[in-house]
mmCIF file of C-alpha atoms in Angstrom:
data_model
loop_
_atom_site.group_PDB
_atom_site.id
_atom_site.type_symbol
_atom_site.label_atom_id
_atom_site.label_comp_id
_atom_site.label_asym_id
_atom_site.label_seq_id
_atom_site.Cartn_x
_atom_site.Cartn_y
_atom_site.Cartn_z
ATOM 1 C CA UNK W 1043 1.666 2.103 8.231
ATOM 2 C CA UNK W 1044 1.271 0.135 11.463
ATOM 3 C CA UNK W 1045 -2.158 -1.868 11.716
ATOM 4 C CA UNK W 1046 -2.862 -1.608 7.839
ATOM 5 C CA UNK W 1047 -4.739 -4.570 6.055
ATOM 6 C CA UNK W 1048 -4.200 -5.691 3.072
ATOM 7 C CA UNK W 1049 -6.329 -7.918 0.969
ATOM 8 C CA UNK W 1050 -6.192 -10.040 -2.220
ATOM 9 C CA UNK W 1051 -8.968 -12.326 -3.456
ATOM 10 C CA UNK W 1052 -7.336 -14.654 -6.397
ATOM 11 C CA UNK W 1053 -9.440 -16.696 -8.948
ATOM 12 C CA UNK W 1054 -9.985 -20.176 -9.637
ATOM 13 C CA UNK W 1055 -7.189 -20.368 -11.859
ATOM 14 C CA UNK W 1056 -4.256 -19.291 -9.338
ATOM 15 C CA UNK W 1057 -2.640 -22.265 -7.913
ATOM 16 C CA UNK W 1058 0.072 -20.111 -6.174
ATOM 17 C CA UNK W 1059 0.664 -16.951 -5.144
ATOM 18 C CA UNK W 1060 4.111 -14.893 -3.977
ATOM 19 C CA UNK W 1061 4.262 -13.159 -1.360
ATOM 20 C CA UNK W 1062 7.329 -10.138 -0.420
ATOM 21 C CA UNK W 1063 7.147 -7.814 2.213
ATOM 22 C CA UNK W 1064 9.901 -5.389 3.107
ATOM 23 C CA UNK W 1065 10.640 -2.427 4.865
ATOM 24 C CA UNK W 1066 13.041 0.717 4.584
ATOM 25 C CA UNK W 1067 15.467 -0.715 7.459
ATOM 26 C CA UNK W 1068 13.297 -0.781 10.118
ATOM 27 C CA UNK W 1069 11.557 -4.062 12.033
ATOM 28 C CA UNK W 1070 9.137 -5.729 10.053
ATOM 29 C CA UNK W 1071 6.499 -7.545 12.037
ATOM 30 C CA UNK W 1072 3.576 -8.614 10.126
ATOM 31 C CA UNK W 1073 0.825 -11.766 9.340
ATOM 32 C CA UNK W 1074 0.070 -13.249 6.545
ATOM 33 C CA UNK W 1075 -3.541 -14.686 6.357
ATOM 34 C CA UNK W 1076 -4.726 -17.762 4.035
ATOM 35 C CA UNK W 1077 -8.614 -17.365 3.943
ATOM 36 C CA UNK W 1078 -10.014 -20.787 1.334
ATOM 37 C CA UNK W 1079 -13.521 -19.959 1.715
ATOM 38 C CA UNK W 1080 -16.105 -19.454 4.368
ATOM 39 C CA UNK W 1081 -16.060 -22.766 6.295
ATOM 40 C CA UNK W 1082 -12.209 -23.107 6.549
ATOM 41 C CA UNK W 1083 -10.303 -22.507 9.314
ATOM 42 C CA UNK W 1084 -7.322 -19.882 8.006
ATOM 43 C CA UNK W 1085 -3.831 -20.454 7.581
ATOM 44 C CA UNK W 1086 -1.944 -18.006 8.950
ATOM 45 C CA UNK W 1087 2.139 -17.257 9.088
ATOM 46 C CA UNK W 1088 3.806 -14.723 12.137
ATOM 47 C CA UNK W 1089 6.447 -12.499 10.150
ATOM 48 C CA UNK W 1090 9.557 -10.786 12.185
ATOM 49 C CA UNK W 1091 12.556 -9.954 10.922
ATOM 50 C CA UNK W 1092 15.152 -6.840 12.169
ATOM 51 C CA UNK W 1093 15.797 -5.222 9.097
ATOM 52 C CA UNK W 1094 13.128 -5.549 6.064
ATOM 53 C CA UNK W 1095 16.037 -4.285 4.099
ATOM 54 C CA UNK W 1096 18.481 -6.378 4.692
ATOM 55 C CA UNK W 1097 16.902 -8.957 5.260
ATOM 56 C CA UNK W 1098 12.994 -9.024 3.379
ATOM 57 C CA UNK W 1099 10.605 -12.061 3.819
ATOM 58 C CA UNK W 1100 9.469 -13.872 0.421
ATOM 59 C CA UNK W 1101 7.234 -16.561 0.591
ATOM 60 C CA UNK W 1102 5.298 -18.820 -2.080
ATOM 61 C CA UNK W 1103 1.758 -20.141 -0.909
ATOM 62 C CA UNK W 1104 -0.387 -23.214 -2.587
ATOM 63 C CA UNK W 1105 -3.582 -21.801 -3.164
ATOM 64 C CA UNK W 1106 -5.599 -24.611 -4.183
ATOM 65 C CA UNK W 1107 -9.474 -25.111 -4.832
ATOM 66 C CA UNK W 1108 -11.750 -21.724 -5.246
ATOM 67 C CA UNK W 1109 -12.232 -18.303 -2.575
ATOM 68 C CA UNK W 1110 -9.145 -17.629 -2.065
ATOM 69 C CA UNK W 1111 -7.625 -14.808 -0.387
ATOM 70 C CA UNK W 1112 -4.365 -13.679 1.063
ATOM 71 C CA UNK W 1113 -4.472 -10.751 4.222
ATOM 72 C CA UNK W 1114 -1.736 -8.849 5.285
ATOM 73 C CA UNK W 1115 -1.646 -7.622 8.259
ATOM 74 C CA UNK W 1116 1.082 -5.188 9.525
ATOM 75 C CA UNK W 1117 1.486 -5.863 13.431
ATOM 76 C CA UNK W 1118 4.013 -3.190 13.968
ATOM 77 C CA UNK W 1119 3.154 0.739 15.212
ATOM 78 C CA UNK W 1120 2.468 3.247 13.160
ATOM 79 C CA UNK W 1121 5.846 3.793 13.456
ATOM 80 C CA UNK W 1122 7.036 0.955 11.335
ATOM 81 C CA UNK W 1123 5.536 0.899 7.613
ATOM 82 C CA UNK W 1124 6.334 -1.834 5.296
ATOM 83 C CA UNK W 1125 6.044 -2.313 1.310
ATOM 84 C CA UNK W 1126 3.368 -5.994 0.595
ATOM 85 C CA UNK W 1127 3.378 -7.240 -2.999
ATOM 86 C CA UNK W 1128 1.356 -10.034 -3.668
ATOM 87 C CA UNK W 1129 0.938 -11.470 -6.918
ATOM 88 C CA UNK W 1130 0.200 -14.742 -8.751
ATOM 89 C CA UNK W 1131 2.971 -17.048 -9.103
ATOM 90 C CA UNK W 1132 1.596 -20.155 -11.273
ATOM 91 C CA UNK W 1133 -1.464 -20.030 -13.189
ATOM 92 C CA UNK W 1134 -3.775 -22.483 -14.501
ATOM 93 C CA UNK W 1135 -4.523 -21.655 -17.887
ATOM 94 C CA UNK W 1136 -7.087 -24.638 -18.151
ATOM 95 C CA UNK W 1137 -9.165 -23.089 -15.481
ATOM 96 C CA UNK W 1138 -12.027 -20.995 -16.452
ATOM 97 C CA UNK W 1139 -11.407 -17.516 -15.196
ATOM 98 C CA UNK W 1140 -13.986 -15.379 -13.522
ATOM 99 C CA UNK W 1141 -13.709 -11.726 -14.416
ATOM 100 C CA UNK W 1142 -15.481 -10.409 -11.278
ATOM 101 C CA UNK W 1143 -12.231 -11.301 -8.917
ATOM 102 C CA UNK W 1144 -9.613 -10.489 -11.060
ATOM 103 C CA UNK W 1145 -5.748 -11.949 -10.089
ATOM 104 C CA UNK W 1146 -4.376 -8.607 -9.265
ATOM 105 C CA UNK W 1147 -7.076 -6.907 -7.671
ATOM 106 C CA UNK W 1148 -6.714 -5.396 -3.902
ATOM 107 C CA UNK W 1149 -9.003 -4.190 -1.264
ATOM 108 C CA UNK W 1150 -7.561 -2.058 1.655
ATOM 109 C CA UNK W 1151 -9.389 -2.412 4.994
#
């Protein structure tokens, strides 16, 4: 729906993540948020596109160091929902994993 939040907290060991958002025809207009911890100003991406259909937006985002999370944000009315997936996209075995975040976990705010 319009105004929804979506948010992903990756662990240590995710070095990427991918990022698709489409819609069922309609205008997609959404943001997509890079939080890296507390103290760091985020990254953040302005998403249009006429038909989400047609014509989705995929996007692959360095995620490097520790507290990372990915927000997105749909900017549209309620009018215009769109479908997020947002999952890891290379992994670094070597890393030692924290159960408590969890790669595929999600939070909606």
């Amino acid at each position: 729906q319009g105004g929804a939040v979506y948010t992903t907290p990756f662990s240590p060991a995710v070095k990427s993540v991918q990022v698709c958002l489409k819609s069922d025809g309609r205008p997609l207009n959404a943001r997509i948020e890079l939080l890296q911890g507390p103290n760091n100003n985020k990254q953040v991406m302005e998403v249009y596109t006429e038909d989400g259909a047609a014509r989705p937006f995929f996007v692959i985002i360095d995620t490097p160091g520790t507290g990372n999370v990915v927000r997105i944000v749909n900017t549209a009315t309620v009018e215009f929902p769109l479908t997020a997936s947002c999952e890891p996209y290379i992994v670094d075995e070597s890393v030692l994993e924290d159960d408590s975040l969890g790669a595929g976990g999600m939070t909606w705010s």
